Coordinates of N, CA and C in Angstrom, one line a residue:
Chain N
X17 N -4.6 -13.8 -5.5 CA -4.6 -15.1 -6.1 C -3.2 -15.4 -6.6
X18 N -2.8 -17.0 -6.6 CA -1.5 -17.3 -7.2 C -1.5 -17.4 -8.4
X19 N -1.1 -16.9 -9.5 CA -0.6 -16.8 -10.8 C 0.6 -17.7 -11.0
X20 N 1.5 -17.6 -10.5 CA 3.0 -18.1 -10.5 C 2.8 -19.0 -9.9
X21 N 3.8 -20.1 -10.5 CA 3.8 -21.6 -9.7 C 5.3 -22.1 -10.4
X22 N 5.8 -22.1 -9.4 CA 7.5 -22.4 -9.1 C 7.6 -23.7 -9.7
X23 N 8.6 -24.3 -10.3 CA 9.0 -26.0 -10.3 C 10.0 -25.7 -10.6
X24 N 11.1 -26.6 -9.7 CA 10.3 -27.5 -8.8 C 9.9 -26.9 -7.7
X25 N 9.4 -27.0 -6.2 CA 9.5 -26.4 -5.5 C 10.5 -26.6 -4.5
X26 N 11.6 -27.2 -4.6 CA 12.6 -27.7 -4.1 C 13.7 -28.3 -4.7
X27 N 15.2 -27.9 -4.5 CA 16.0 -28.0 -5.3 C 17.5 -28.5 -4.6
X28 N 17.8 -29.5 -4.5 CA 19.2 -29.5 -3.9 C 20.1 -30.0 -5.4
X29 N 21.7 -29.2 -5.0 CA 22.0 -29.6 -6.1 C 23.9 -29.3 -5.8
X30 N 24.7 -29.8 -6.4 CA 26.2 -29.6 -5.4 C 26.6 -28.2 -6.2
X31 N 27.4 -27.5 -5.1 CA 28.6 -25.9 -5.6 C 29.0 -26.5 -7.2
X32 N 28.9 -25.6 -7.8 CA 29.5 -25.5 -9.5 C 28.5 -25.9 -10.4
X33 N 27.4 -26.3 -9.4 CA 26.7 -26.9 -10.9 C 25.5 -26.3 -11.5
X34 N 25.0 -26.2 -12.5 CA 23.7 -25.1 -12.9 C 21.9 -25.5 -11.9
X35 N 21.8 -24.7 -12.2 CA 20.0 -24.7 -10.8 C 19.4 -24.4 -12.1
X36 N 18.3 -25.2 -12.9 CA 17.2 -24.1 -13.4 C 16.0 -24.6 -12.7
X37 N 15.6 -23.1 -12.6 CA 14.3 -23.2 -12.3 C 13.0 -22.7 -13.1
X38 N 11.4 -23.4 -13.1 CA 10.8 -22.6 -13.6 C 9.4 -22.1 -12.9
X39 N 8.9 -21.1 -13.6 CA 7.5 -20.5 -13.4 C 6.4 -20.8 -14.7
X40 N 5.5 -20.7 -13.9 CA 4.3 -20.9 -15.0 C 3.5 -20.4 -14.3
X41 N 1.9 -19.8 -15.7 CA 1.8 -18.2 -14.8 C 0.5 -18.4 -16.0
X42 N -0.8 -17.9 -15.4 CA -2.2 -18.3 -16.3 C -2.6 -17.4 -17.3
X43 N -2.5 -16.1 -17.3 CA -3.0 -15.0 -18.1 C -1.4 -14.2 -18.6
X44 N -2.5 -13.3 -19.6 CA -1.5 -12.6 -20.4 C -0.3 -11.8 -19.4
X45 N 0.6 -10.9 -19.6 CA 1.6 -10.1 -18.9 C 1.9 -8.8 -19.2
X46 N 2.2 -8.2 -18.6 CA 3.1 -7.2 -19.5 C 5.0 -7.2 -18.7
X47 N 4.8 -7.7 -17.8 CA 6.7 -9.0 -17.1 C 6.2 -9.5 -16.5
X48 N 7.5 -10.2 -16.2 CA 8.1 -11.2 -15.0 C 9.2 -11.1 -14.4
X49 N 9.1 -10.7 -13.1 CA 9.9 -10.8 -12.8 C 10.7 -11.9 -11.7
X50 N 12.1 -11.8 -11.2 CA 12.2 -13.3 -10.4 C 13.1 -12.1 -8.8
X51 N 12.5 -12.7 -8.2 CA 13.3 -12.4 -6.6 C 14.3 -13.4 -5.7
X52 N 15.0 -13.1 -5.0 CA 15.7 -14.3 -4.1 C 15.7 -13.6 -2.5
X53 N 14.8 -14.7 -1.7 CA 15.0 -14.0 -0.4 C 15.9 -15.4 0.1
X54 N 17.1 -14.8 1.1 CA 17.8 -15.5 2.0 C 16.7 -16.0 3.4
X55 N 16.9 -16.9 3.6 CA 16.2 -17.4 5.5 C 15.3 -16.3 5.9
X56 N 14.4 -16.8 5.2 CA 13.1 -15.3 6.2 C 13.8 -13.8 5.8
X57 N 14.3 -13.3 5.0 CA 14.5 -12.0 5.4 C 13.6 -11.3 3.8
X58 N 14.2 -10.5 3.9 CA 13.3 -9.6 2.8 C 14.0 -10.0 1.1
X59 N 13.2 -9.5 0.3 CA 13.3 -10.2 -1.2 C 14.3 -9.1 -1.7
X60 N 15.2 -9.8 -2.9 CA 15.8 -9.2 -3.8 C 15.4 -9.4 -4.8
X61 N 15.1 -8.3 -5.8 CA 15.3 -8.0 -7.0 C 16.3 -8.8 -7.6
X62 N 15.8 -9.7 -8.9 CA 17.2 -10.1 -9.8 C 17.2 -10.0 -10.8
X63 N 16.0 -9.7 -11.5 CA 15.8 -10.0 -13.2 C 14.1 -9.2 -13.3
X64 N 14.0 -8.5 -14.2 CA 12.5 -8.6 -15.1 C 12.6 -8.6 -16.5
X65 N 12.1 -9.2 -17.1 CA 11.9 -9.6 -18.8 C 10.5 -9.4 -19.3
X66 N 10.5 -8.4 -19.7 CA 9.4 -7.9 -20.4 C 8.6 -9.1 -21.4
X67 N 7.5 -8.6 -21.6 CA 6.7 -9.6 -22.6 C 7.0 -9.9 -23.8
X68 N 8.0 -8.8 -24.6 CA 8.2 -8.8 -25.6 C 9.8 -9.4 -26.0
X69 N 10.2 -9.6 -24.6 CA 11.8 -10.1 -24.3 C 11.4 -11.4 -24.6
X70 N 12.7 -12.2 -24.9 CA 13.1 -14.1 -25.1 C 13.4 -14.7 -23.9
X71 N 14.4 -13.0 -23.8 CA 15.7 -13.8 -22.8 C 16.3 -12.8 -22.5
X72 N 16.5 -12.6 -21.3 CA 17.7 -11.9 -20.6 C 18.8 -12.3 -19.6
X73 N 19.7 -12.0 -19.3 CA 20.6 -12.0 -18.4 C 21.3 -11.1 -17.8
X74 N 22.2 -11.6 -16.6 CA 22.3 -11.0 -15.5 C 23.6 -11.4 -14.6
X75 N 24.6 -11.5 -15.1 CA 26.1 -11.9 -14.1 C 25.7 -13.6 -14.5
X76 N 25.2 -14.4 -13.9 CA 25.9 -15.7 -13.9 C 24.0 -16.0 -13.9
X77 N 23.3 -15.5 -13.8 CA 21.6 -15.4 -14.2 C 21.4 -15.3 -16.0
X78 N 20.7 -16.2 -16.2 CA 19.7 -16.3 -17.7 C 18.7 -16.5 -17.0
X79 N 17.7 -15.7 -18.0 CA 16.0 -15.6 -17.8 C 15.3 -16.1 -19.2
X80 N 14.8 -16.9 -19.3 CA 14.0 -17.1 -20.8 C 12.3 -16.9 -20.2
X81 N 12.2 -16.2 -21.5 CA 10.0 -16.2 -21.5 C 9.7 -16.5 -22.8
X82 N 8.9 -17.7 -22.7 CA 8.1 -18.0 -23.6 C 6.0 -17.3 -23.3
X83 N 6.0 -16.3 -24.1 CA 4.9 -16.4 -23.9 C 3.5 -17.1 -24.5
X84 N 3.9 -17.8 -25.6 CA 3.1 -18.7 -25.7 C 2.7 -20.1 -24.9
X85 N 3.8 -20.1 -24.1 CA 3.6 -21.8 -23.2 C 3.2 -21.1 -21.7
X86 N 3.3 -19.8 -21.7 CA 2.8 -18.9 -20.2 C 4.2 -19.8 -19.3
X87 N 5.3 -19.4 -19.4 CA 6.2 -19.7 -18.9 C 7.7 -19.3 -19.2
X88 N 8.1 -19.4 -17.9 CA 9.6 -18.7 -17.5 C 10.6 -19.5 -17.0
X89 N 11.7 -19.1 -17.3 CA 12.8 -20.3 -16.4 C 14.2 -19.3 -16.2
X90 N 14.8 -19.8 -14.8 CA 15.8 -19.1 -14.2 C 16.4 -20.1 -14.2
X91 N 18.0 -19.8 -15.1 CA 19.2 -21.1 -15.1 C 20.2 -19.9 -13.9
X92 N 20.4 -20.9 -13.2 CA 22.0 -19.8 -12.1 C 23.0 -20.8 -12.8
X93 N 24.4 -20.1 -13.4 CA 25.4 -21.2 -13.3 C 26.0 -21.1 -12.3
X94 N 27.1 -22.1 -12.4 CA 28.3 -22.2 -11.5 C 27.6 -21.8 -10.2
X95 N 26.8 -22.2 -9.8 CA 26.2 -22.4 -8.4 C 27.4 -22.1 -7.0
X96 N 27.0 -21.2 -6.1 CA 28.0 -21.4 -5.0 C 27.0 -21.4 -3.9
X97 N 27.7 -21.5 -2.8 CA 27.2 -21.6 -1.4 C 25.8 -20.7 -1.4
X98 N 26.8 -19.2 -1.4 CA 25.4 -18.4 -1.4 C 24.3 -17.6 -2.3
X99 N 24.3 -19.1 -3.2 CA 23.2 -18.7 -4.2 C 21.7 -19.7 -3.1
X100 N 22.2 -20.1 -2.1 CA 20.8 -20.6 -1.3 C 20.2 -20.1 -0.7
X101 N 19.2 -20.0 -1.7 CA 18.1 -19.3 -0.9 C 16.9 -19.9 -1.5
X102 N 15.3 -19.0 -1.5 CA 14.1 -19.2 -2.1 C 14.2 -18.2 -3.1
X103 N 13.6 -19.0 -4.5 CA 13.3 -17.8 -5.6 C 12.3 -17.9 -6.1
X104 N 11.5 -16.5 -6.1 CA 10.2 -16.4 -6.7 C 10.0 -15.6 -7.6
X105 N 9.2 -16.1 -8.8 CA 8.6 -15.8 -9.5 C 7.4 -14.7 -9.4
X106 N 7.2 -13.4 -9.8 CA 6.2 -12.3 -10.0 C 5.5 -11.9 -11.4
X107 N 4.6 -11.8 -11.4 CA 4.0 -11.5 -12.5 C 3.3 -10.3 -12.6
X108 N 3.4 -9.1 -13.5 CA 2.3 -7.9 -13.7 C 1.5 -8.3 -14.5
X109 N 0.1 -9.1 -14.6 CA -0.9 -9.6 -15.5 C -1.2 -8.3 -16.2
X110 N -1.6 -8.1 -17.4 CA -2.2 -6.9 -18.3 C -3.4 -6.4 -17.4
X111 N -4.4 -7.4 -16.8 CA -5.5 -6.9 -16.5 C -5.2 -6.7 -14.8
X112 N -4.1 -6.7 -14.3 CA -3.8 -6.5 -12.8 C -4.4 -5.0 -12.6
X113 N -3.8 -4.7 -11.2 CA -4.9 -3.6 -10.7 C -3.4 -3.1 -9.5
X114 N -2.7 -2.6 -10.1 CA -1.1 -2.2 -9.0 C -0.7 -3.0 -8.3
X115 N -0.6 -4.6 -8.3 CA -0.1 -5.4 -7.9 C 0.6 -6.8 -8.5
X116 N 2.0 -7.2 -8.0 CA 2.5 -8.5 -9.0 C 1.6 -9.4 -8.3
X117 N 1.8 -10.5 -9.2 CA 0.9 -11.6 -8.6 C 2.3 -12.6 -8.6
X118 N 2.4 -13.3 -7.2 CA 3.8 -14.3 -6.7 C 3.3 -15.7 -7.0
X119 N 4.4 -16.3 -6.7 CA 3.9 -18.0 -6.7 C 4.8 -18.3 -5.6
X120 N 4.8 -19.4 -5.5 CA 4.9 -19.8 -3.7 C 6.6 -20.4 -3.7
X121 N 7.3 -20.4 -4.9 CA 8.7 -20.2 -4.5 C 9.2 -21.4 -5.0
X122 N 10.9 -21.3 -5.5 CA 11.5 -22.6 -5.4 C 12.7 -22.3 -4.2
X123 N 12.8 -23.4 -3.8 CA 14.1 -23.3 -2.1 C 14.8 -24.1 -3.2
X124 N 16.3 -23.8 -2.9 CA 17.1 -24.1 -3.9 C 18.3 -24.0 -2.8
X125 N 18.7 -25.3 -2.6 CA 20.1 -25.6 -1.5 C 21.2 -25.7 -2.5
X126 N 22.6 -25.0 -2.1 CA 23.8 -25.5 -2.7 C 24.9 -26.5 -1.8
X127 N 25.0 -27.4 -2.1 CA 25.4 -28.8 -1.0 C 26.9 -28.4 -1.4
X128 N 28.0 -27.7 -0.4 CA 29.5 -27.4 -0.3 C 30.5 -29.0 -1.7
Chain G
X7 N 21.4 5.5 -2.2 CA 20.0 5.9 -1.3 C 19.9 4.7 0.0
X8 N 19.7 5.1 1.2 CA 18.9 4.4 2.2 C 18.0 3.3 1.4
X9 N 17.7 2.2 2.0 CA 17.0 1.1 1.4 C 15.7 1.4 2.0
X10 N 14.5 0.5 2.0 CA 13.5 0.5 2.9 C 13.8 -0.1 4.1
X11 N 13.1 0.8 4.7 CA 13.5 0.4 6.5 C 12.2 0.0 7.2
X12 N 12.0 -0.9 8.1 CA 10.5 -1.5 8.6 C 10.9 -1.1 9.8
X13 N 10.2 -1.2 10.8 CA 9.8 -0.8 12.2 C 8.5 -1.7 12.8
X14 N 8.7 -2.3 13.9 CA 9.9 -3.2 14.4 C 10.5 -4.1 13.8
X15 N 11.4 -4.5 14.0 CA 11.7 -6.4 13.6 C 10.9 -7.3 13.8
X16 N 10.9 -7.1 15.0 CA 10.1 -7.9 15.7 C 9.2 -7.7 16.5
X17 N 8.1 -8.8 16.6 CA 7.1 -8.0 17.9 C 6.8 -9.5 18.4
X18 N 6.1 -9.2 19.7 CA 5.2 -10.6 20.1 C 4.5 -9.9 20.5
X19 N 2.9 -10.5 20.4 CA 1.4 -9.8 20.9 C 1.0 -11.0 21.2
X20 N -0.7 -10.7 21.9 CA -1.1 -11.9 22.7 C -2.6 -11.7 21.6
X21 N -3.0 -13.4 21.5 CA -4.5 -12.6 20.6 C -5.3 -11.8 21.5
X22 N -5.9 -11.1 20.6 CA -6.8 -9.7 21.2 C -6.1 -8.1 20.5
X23 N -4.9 -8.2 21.2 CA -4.4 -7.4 20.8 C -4.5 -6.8 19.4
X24 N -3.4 -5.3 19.4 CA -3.6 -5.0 18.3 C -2.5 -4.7 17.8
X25 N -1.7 -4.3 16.5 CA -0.3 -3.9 16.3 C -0.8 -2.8 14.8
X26 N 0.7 -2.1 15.1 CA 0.9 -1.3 13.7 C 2.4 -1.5 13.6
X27 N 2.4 -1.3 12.1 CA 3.9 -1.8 11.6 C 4.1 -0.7 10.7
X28 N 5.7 -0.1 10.5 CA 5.8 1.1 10.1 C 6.7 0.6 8.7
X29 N 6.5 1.4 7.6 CA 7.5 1.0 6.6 C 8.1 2.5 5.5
X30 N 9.8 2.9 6.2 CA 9.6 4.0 5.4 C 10.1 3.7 3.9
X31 N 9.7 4.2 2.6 CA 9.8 3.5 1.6 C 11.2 4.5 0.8
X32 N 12.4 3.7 0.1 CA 13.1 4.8 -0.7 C 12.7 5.7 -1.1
X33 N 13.7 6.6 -0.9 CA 13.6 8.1 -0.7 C 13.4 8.6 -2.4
X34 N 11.9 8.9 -2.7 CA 11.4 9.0 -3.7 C 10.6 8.3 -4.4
X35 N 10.3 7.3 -4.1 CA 9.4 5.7 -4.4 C 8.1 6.4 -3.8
X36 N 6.8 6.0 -4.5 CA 5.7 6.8 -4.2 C 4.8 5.5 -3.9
X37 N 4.9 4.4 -4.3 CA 4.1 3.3 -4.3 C 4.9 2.2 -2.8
X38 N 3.8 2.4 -1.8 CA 4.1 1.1 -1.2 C 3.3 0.1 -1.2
X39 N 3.8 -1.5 -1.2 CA 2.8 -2.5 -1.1 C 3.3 -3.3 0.3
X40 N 2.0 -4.3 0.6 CA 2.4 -4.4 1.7 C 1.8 -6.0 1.6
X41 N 2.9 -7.2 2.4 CA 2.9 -8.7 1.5 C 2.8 -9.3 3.2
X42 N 1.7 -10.6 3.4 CA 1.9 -11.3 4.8 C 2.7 -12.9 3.8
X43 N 4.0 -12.8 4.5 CA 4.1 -14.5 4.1 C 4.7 -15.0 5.4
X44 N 3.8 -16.3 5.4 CA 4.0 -16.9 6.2 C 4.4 -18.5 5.9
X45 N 5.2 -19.8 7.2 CA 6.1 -20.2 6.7 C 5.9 -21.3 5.7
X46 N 6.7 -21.6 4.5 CA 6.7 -22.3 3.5 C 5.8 -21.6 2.3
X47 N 5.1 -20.5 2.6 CA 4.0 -20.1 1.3 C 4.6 -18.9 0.5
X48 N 4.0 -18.2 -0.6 CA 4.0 -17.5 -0.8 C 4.2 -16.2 -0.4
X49 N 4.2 -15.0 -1.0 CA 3.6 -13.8 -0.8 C 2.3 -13.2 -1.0
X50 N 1.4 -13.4 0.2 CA 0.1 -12.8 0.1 C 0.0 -11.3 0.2
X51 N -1.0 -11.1 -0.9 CA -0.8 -9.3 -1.3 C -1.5 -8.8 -0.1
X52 N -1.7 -7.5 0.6 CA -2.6 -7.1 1.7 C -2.7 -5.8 0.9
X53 N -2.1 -5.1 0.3 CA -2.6 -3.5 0.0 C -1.7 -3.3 -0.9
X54 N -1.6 -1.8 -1.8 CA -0.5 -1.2 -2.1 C -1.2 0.4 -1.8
X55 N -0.3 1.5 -2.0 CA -0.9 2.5 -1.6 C 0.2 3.4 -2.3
X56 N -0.4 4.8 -2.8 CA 0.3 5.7 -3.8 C -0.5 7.2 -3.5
X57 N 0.4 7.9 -3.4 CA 0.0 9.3 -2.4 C -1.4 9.2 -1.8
X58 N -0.9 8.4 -0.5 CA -2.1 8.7 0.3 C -3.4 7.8 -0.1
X59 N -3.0 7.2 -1.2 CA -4.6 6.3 -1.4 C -4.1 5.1 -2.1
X60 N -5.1 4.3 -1.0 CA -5.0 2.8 -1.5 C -5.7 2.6 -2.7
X61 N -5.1 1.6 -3.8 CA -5.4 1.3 -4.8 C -5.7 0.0 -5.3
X62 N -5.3 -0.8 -4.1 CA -5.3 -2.0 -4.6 C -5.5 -3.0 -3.3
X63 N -6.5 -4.1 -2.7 CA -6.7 -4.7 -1.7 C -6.6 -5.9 -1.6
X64 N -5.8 -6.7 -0.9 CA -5.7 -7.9 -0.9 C -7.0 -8.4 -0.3
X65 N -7.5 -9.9 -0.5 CA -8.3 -10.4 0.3 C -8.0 -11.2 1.6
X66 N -8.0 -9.9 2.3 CA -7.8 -10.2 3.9 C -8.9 -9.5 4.5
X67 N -9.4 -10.3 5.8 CA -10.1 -9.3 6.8 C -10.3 -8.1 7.0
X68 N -11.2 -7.3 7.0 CA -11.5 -5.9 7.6 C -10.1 -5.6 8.5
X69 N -10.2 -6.2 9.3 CA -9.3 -6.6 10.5 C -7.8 -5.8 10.1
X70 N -7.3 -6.0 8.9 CA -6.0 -5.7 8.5 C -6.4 -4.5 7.6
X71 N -5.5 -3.5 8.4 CA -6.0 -1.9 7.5 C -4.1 -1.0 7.3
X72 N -4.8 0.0 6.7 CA -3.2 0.3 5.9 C -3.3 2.1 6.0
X73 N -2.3 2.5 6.0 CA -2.8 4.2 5.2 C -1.3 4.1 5.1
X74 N -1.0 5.6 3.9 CA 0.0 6.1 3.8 C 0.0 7.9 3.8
X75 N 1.2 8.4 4.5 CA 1.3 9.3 4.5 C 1.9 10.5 3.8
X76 N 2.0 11.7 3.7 CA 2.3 12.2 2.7 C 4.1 12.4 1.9
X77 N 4.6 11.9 3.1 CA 5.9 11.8 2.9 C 6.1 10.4 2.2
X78 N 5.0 9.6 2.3 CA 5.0 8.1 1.4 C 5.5 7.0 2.1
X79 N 5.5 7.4 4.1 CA 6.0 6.5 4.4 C 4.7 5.8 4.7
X80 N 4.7 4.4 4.9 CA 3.0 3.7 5.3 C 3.3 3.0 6.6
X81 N 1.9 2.9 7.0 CA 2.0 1.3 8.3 C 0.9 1.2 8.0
X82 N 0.6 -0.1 8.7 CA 0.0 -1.2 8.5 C -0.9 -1.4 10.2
X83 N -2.0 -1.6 10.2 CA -2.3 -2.0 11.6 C -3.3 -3.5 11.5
X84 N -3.2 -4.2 12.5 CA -4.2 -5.6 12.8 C -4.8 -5.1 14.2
X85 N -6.1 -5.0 14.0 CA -6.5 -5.0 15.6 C -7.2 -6.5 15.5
X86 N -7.4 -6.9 16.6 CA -7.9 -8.1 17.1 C -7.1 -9.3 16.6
X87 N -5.7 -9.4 17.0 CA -5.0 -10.4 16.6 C -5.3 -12.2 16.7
X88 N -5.2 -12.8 15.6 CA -5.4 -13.9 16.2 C -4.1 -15.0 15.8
X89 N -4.2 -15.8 16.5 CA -3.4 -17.1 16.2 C -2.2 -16.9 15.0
X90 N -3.3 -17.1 14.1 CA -3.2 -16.7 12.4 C -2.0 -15.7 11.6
X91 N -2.3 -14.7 12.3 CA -1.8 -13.2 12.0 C -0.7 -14.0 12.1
X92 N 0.4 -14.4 13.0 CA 1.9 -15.0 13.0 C 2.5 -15.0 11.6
X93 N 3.5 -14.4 11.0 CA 3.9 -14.3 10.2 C 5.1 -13.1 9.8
X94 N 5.6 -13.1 8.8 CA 6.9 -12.1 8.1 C 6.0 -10.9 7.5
X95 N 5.7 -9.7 8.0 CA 5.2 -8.3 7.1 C 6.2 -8.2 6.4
X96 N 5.8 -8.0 5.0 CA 7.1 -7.1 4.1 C 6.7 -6.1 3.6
X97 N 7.1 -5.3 3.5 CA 6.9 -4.1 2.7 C 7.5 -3.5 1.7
X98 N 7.0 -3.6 0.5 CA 8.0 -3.5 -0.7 C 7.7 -1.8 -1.3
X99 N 8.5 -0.8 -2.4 CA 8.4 0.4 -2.5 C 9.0 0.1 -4.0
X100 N 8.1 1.1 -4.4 CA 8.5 1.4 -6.0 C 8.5 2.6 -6.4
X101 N 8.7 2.6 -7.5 CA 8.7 4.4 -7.9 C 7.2 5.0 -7.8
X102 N 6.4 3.8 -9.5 CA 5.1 4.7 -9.4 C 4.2 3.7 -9.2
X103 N 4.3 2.5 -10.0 CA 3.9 1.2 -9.7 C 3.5 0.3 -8.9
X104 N 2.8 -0.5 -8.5 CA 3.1 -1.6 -7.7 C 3.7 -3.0 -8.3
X105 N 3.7 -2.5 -9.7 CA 4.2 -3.8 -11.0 C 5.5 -3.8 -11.5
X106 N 6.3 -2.2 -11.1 CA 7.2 -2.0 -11.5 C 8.5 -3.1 -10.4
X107 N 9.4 -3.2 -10.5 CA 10.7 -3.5 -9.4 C 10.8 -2.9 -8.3
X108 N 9.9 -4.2 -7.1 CA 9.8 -3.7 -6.1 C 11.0 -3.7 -5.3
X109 N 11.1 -3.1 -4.2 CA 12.6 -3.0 -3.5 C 12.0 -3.3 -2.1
X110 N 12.3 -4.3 -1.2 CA 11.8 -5.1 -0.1 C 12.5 -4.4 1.1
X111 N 11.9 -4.3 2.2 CA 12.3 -3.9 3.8 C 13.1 -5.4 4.1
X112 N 13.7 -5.7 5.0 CA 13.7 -6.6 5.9 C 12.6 -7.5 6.4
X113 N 11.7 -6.7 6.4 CA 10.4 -7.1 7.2 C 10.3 -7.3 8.8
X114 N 9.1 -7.8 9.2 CA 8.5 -7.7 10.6 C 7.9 -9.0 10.8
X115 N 8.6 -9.5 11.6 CA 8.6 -10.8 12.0 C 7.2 -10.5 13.8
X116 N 5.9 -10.9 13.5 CA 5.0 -10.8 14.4 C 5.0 -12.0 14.9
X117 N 4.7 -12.6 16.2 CA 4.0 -13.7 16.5 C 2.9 -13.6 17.7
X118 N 1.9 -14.2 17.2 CA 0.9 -13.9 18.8 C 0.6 -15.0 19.5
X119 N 0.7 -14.7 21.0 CA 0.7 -16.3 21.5 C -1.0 -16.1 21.9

């Protein structure tokens, strides 16, 4: 089942400028984490922020978690070319069973 | 360390057919999962698996089965392909987890005409 749910699900936006994106996500957690896959290929790792975390960051990556509002947000600054890709959102729910639960992604274009 | 490696890239099958897809997982990662996305969606969960025993099942068909071996590498097989199946296999590896930071193959790009 989907847990995670991306917004927007689509994002164009010009080189330099900040992307955020968010997740929103139904039950409790123990993380979240966010991935970036390029054109069909396989997922990167960028960020996980524990339940008990605000906020983390990551090179030119902020992560905030609010767990009261069951939601998360990825700011990228200074945007370049090849920050385009899809980014998704993963969740470990407390009551999961060895698996994240995904949401269906935000595609996030950087226009030269 | 070597990353996760998939086997093939690519395939084309005809429906009926059947396929296995191989994924060796970093060298020391005991947990593989294994993800069908297909285009514009998500990642659908299909298994994860941790010395040798699945632990966890996605809701897919009988049809789509999994084992892993003792070295922790896994595959994946589909017999009776249909239409449907067309899609990106990924195969992600963790240490002990399937919740922990997963680390992704390339994946396996199937299509069945």
């Amino acid at each position: 089942s989907q847990q995670g749910e991306e917004d927007p699900q689509a994002l164009s936006i010009q080189e330099g400028e900040n992307a955020t994106m968010n997740c929103s996500y139904k039950t409790s957690i123990n993380n979240l984490q966010w991935y970036r896959q390029n054109s069909g290929r396989g997922l990167v790792h960028l960020i996980l922020i524990r339940s008990n975390e605000r906020e983390k960051h990551s090179g030119r990556l902020r992560v905030t978690l609010d767990t009261s509002k069951k939601s998360s947000s990825l700011l990228i600054t200074a945007s370049r070319a090849a920050d385009t890709a899809s980014y998704f959102c993963a969740t470990d729910p407390m009551d999961s069973n060895y698996q994240l639960i995904w949401g269906a992604g935000t595609k996030l274009i950087i226009k030269p | 360390k070597a990353g996760v490696t998939q086997t093939p890239r690519y395939l084309i099958k005809t429906r009926g057919q059947q396929v296995t897809l191989s994924c060796s997982p970093i060298s020391g990662h005991r947990s593989v999962s294994w993800y069908q996305q297909t285009p514009g969606q998500g990642l659908q969960f299909l298994f994860e698996y941790f010395s040798e025993t699945q632990r966890n099942k996605g809701n897919f068909p009988g049809r789509f089965s999994g084992r892993q071996f003792s070295n922790s590498r896994s595959e994946m097989n589909v017999s009776t392909l249909e239409l449907g199946d067309s899609a990106l296999y990924l195969c992600a590896s963790s240490l002990v987890k399937g919740q922990e930071t997963q680390y992704f193959g390339p994946g396996t790009r199937l299509l069945v005409l």
